[in-house]
PDB file of C-alpha atoms in Angstrom:
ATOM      1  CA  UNK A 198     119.775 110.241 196.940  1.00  0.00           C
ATOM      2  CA  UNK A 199     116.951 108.170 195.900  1.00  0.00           C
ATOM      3  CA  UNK A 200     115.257 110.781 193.460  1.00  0.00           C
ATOM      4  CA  UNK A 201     116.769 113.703 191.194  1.00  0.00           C
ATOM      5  CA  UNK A 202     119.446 116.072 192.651  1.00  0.00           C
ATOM      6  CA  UNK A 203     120.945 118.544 190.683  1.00  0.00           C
ATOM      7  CA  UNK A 204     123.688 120.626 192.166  1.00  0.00           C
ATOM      8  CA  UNK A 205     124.459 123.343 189.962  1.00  0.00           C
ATOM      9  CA  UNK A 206     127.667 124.944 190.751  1.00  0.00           C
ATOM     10  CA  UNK A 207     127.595 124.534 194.745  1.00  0.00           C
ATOM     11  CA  UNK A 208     128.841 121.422 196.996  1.00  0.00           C
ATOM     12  CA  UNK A 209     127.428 118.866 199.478  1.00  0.00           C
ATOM     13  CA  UNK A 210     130.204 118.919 202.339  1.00  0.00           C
ATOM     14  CA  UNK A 211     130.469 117.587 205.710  1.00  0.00           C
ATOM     15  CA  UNK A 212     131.799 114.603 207.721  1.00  0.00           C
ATOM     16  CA  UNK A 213     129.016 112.087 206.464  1.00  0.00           C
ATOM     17  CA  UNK A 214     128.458 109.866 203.855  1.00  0.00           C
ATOM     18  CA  UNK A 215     127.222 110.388 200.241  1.00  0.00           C
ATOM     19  CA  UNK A 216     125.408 107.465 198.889  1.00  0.00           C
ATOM     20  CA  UNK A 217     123.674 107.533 194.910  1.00  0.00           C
ATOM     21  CA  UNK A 218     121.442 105.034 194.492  1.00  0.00           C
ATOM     22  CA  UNK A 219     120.364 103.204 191.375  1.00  0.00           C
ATOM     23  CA  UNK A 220     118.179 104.873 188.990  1.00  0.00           C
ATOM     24  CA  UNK A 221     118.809 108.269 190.547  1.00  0.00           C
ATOM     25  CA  UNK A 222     119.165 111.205 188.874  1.00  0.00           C
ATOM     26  CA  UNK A 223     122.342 113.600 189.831  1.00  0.00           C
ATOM     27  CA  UNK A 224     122.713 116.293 187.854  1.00  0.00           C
ATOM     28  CA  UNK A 225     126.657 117.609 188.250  1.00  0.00           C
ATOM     29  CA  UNK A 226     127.718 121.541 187.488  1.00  0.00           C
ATOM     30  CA  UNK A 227     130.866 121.897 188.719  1.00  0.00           C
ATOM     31  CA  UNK A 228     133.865 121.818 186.566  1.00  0.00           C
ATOM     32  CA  UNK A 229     135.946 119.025 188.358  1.00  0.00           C
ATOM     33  CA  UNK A 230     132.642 117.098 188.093  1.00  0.00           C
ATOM     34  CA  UNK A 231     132.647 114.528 190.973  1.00  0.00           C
ATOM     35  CA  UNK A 232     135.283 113.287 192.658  1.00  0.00           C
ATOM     36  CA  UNK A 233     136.054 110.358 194.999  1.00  0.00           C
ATOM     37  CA  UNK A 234     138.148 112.150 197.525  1.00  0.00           C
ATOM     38  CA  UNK A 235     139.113 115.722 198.369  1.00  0.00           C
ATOM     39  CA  UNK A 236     138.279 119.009 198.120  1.00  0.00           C
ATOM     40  CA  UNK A 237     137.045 119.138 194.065  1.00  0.00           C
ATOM     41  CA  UNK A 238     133.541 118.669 192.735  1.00  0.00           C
ATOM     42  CA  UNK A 239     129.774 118.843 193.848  1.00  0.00           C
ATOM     43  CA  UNK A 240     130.259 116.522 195.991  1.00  0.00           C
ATOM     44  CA  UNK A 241     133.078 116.932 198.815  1.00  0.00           C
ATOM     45  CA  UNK A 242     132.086 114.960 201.951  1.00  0.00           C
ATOM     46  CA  UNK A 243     134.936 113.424 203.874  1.00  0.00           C
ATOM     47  CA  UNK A 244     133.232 109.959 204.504  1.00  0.00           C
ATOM     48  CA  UNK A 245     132.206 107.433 201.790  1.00  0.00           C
ATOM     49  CA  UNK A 246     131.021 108.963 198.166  1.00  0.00           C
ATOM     50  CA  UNK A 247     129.639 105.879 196.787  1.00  0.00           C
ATOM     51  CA  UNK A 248     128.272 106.681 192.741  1.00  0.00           C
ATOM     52  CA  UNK A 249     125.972 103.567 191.746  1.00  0.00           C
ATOM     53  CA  UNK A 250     126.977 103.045 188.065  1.00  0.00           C
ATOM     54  CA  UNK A 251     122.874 101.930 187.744  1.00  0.00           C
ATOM     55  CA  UNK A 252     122.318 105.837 188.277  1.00  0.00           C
ATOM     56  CA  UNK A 253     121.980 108.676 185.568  1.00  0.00           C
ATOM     57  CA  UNK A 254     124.655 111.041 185.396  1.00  0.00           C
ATOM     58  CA  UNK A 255     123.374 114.856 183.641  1.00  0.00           C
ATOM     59  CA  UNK A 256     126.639 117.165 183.264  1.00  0.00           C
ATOM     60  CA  UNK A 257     125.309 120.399 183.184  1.00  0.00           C
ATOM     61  CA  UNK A 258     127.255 123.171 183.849  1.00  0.00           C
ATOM     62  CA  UNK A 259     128.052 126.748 182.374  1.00  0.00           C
ATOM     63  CA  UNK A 260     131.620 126.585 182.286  1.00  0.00           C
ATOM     64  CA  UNK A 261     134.078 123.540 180.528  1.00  0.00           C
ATOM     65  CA  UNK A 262     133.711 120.456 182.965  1.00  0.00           C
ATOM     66  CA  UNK A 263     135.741 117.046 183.195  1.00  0.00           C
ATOM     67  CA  UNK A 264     134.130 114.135 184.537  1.00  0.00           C
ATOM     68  CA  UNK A 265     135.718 113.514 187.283  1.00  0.00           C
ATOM     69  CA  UNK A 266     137.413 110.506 188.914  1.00  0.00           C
ATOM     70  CA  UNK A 267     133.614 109.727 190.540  1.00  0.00           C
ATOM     71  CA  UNK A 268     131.907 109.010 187.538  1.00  0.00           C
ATOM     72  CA  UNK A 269     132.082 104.960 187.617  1.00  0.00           C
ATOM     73  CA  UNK A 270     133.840 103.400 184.258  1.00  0.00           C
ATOM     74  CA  UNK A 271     130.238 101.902 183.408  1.00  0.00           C
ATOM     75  CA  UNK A 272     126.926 103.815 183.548  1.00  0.00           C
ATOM     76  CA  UNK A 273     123.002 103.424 182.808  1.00  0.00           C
ATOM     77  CA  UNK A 274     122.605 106.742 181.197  1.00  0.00           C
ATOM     78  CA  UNK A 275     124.950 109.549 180.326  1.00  0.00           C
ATOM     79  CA  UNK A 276     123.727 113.067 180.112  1.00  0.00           C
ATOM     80  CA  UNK A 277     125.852 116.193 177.981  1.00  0.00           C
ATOM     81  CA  UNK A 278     124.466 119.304 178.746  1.00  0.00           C
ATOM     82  CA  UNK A 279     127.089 122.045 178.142  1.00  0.00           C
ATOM     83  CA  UNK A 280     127.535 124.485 175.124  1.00  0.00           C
ATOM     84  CA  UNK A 281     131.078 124.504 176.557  1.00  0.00           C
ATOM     85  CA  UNK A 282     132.460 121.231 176.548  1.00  0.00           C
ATOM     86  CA  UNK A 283     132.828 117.981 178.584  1.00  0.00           C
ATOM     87  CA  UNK A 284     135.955 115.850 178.902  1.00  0.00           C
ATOM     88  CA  UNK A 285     136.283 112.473 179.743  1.00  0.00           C
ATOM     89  CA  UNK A 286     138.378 111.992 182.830  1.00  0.00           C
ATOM     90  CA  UNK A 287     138.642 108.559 181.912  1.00  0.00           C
ATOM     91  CA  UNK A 288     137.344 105.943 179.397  1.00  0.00           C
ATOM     92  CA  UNK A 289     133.230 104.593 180.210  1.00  0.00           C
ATOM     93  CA  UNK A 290     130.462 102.473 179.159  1.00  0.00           C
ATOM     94  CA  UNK A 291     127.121 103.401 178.801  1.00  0.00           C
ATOM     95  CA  UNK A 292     125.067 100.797 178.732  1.00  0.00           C
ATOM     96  CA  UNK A 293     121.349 102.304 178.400  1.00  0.00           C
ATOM     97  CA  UNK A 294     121.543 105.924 176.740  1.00  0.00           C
ATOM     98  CA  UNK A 295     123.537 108.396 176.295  1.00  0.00           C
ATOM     99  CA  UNK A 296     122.030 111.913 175.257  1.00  0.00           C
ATOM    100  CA  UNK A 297     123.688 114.570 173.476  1.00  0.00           C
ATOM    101  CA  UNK A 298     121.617 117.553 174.520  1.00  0.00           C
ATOM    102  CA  UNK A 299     124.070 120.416 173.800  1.00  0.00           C
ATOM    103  CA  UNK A 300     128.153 120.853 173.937  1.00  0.00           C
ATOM    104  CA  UNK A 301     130.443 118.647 172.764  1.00  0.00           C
ATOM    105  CA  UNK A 302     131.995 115.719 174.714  1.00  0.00           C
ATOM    106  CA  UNK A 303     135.776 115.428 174.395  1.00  0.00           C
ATOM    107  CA  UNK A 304     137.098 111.530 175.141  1.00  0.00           C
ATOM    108  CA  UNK A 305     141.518 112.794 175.219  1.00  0.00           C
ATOM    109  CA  UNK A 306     142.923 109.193 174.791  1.00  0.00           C
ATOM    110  CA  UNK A 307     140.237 107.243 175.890  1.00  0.00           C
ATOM    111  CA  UNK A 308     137.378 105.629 174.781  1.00  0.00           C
ATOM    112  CA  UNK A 309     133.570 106.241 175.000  1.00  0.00           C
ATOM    113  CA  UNK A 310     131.669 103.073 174.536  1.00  0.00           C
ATOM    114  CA  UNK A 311     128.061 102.963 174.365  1.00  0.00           C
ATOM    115  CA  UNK A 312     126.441  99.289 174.551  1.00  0.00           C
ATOM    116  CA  UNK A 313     128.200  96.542 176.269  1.00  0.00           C
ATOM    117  CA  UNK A 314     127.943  93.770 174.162  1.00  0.00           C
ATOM    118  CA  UNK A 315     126.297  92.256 171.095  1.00  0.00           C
ATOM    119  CA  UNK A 316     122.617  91.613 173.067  1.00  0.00           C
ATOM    120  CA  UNK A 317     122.698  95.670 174.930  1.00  0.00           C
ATOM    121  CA  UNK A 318     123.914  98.103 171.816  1.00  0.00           C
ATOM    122  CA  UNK A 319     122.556 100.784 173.970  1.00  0.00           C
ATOM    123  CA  UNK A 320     120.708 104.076 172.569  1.00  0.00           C
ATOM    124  CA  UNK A 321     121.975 107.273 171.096  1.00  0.00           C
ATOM    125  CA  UNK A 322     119.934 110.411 171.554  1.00  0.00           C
ATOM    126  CA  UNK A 323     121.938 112.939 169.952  1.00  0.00           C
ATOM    127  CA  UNK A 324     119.849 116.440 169.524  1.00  0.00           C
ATOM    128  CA  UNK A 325     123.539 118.568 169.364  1.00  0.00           C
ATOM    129  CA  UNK A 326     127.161 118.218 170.255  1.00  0.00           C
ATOM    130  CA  UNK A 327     130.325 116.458 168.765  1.00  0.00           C
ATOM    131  CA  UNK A 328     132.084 113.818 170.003  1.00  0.00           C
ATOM    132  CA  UNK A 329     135.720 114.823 169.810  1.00  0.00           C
ATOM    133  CA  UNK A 330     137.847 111.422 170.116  1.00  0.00           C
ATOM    134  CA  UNK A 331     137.431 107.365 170.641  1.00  0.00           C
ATOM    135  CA  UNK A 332     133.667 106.324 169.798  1.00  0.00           C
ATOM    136  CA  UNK A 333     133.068 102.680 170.221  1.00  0.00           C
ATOM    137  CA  UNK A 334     129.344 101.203 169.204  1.00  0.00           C
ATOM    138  CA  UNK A 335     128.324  97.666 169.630  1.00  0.00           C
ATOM    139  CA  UNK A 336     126.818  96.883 166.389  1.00  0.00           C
ATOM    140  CA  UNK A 337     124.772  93.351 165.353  1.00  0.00           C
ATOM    141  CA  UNK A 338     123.308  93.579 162.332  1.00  0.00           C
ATOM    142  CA  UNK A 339     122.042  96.791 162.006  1.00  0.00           C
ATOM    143  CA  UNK A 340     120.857  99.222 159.507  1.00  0.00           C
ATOM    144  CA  UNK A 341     121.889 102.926 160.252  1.00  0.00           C
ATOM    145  CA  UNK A 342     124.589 103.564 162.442  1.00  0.00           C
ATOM    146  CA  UNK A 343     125.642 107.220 163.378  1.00  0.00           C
ATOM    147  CA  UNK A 344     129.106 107.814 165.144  1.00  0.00           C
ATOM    148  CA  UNK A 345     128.853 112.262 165.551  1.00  0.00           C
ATOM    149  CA  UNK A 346     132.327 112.605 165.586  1.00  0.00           C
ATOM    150  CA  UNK A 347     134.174 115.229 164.754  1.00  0.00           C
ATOM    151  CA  UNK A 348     137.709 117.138 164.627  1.00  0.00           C
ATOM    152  CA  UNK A 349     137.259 119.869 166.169  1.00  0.00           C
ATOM    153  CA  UNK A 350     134.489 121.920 167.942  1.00  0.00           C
ATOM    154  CA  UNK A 351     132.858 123.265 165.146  1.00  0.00           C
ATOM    155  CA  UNK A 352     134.258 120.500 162.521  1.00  0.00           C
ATOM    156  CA  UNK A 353     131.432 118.214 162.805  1.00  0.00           C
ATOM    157  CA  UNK A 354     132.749 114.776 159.950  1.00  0.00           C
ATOM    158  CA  UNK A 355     130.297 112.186 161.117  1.00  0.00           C
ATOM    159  CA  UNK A 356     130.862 109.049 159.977  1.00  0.00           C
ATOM    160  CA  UNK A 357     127.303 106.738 159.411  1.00  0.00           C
ATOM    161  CA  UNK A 358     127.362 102.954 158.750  1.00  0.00           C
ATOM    162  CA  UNK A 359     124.438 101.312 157.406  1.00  0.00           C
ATOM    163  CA  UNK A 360     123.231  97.633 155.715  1.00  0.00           C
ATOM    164  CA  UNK A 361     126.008  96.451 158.575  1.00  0.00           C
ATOM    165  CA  UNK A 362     126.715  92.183 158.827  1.00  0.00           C
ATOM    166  CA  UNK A 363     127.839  90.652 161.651  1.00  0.00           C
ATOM    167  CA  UNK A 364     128.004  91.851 165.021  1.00  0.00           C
ATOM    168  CA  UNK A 365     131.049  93.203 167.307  1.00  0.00           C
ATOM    169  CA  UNK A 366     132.576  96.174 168.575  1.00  0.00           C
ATOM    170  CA  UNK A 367     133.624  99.648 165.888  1.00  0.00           C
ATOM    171  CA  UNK A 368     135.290 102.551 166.846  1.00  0.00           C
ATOM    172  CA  UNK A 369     135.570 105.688 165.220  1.00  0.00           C
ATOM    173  CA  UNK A 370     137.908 108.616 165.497  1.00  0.00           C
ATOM    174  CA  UNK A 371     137.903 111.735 163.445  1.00  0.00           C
ATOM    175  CA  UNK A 372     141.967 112.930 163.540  1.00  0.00           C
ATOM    176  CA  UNK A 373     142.031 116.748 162.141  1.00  0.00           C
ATOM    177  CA  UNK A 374     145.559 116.731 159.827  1.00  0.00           C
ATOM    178  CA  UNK A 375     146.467 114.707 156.593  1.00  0.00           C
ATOM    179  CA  UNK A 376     147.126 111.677 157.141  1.00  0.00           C
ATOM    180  CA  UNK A 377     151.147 111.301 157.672  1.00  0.00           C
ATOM    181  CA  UNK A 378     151.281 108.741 155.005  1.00  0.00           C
ATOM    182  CA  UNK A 379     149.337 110.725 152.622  1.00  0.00           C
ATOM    183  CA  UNK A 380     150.552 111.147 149.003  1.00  0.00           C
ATOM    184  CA  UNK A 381     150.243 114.084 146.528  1.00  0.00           C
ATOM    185  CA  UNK A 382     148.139 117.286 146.466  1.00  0.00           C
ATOM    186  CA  UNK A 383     145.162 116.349 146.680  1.00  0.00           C
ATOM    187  CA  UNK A 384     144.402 115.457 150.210  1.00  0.00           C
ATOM    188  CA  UNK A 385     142.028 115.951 152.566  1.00  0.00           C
ATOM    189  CA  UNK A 386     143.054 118.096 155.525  1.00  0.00           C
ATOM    190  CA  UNK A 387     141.956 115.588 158.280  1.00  0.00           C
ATOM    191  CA  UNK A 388     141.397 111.763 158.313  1.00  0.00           C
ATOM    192  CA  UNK A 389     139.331 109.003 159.886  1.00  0.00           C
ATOM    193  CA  UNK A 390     140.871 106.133 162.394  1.00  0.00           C
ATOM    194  CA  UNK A 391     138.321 102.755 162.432  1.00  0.00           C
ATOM    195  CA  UNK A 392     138.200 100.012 164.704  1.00  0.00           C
ATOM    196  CA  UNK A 393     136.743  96.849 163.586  1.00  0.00           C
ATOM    197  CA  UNK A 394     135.551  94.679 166.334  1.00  0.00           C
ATOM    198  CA  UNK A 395     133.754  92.140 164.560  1.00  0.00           C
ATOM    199  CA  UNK A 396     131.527  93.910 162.001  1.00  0.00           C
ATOM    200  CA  UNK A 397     131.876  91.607 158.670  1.00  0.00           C
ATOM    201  CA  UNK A 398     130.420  94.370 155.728  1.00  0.00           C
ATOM    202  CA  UNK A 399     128.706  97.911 156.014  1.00  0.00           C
ATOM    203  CA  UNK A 400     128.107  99.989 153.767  1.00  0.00           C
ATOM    204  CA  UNK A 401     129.949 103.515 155.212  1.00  0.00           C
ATOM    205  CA  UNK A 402     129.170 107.128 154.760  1.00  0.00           C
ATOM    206  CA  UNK A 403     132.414 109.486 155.386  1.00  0.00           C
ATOM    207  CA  UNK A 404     130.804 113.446 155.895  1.00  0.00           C
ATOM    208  CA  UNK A 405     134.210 116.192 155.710  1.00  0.00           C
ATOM    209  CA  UNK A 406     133.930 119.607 155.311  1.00  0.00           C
ATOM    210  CA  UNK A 407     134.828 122.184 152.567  1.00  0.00           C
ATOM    211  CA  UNK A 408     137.546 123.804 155.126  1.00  0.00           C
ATOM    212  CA  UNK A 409     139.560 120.891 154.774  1.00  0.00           C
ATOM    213  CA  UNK A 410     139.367 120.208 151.214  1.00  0.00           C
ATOM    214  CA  UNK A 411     142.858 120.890 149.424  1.00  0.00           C
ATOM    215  CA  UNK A 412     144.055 120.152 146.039  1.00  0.00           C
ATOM    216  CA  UNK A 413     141.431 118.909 143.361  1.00  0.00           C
ATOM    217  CA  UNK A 414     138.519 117.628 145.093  1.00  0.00           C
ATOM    218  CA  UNK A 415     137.444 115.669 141.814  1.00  0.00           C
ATOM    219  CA  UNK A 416     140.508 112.909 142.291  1.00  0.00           C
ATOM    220  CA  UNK A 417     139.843 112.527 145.999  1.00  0.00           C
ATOM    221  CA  UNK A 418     140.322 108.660 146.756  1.00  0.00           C
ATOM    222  CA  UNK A 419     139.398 106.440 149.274  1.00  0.00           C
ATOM    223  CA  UNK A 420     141.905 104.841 150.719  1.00  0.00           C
ATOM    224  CA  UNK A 421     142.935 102.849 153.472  1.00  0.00           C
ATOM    225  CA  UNK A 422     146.442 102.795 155.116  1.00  0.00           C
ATOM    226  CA  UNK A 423     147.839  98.656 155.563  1.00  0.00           C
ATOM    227  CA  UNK A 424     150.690 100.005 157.949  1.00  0.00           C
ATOM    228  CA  UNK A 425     153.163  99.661 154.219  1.00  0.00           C
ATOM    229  CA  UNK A 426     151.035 101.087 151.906  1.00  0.00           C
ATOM    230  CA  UNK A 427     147.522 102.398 150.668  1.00  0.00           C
ATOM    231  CA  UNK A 428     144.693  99.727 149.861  1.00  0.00           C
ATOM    232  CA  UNK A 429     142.225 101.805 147.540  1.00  0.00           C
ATOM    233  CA  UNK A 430     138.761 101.225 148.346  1.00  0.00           C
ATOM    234  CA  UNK A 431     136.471 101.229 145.467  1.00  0.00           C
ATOM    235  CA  UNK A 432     133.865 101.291 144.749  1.00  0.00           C
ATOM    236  CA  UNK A 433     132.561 104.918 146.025  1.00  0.00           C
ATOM    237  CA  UNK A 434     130.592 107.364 145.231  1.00  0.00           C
ATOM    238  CA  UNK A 435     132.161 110.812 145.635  1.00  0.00           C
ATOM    239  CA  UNK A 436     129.751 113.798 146.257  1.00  0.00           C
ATOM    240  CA  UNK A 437     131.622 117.331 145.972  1.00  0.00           C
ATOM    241  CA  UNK A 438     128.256 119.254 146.204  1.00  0.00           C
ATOM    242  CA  UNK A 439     127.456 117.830 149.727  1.00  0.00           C
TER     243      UNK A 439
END
């Protein structure tokens, strides 16, 4: 496949080989994805499945899909197209674009990293969807920074970075639940996990919802857990209209 396939729901089986080549487009809408061996997937042929990680990967389908074991750990492009949901089958790199068309992409316990290093912070096209788990950004120096993360699929508590110095790796998880080490009344019903790579100052933007707001919302601190005890960040500016 030199061109654009897209497979919808049916399979490409037989005792030949399967060979995506770079810059191809393969659009996948089955919901074990594509697979490296046996009977799962779009694409089931018994001799070699090779999946050129300089290809474009479009998950499509109509129905909750994983990734599949085919989808190489590092990509050009990454396509969500589902208003079900997508889950990571294991953690990958993007290192061109990845496009949030519609759905939400679920990462489990791994991590989805888009960029591969300081020079290639790769491009995030993000018309709809939630990314529910590890996102990791190469940053350097940059101005606005949006991780969509959220907690759930219709919790959407995006986090944005912005006036960011230095250059590295930050990752970004919204957790739905206190946080265990939380003290009092007044806490917020879910909580943010960050990564710092490298990234020296930013200024940073933490979105929640009114759902998880609990206790007085007028004495909400930021805070930041040491592993002992809470460091309180300051200074902030808290908004309880928006």
């Amino acid at each position: 496949v030199g061109g654009t396939l897209n497979c919808g729901i049916y399979t490409i089986s037989g005792s030949g080989n399967f060979v995506l080549s770079a810059d191809a487009n393969l659009l996948i809408g089955s919901e074990n994805g594509i697979s490296l061996t046996g009977a799962t997937g779009n694409i089931q042929v018994s001799g070699i499945r090779a999946f050129n990680q300089f290809a474009n990967y479009i998950y499509n389908g109509s129905t909750a899909q994983i990734t599949g074991d085919g989808l190489p750990d590092s990509v050009k492009n990454l396509t969500i197209n589902n208003s079900t949901e997508v889950t990571l089958t294991s953690s990958i790199s993007i290192s061109d674009n990845l496009n949030l068309v519609n759905g939400n992409l679920l990462t489990n316990s791994n991590t989805l990293t888009l960029g591969s290093s300081i020079t290639n912070l790769g491009t995030l096209n993000n018309s709809s969807g939630i990314i529910l788990g590890n996102f990791n950004r190469w940053l350097s120096n940059s101005t606005n920074i949006l991780f969509p993360v959220g907690t759930s699929a219709t919790k959407y508590t995006p986090v944005e970075l912005s006036n960011v110095i230095g250059s590295g790796s930050f990752i970004v998880n919204a957790i739905p639940g206190a946080h265990p080490n939380a003290l009092g009344s007044n806490v917020l019903q879910m909580h943010w996990k960050l990564t710092n790579g490298g990234i020296t100052s930013a200024d940073i933007t933490f979105n929640y919802l009114d759902s998880d707001v609990i206790g007085e919302e007028n004495q909400y601190e930021l805070g930041r857990y040491n592993g002992v005890s809470w460091d309180i960040i300051s200074p902030i500016t808290l908004n309880t209209t928006n």
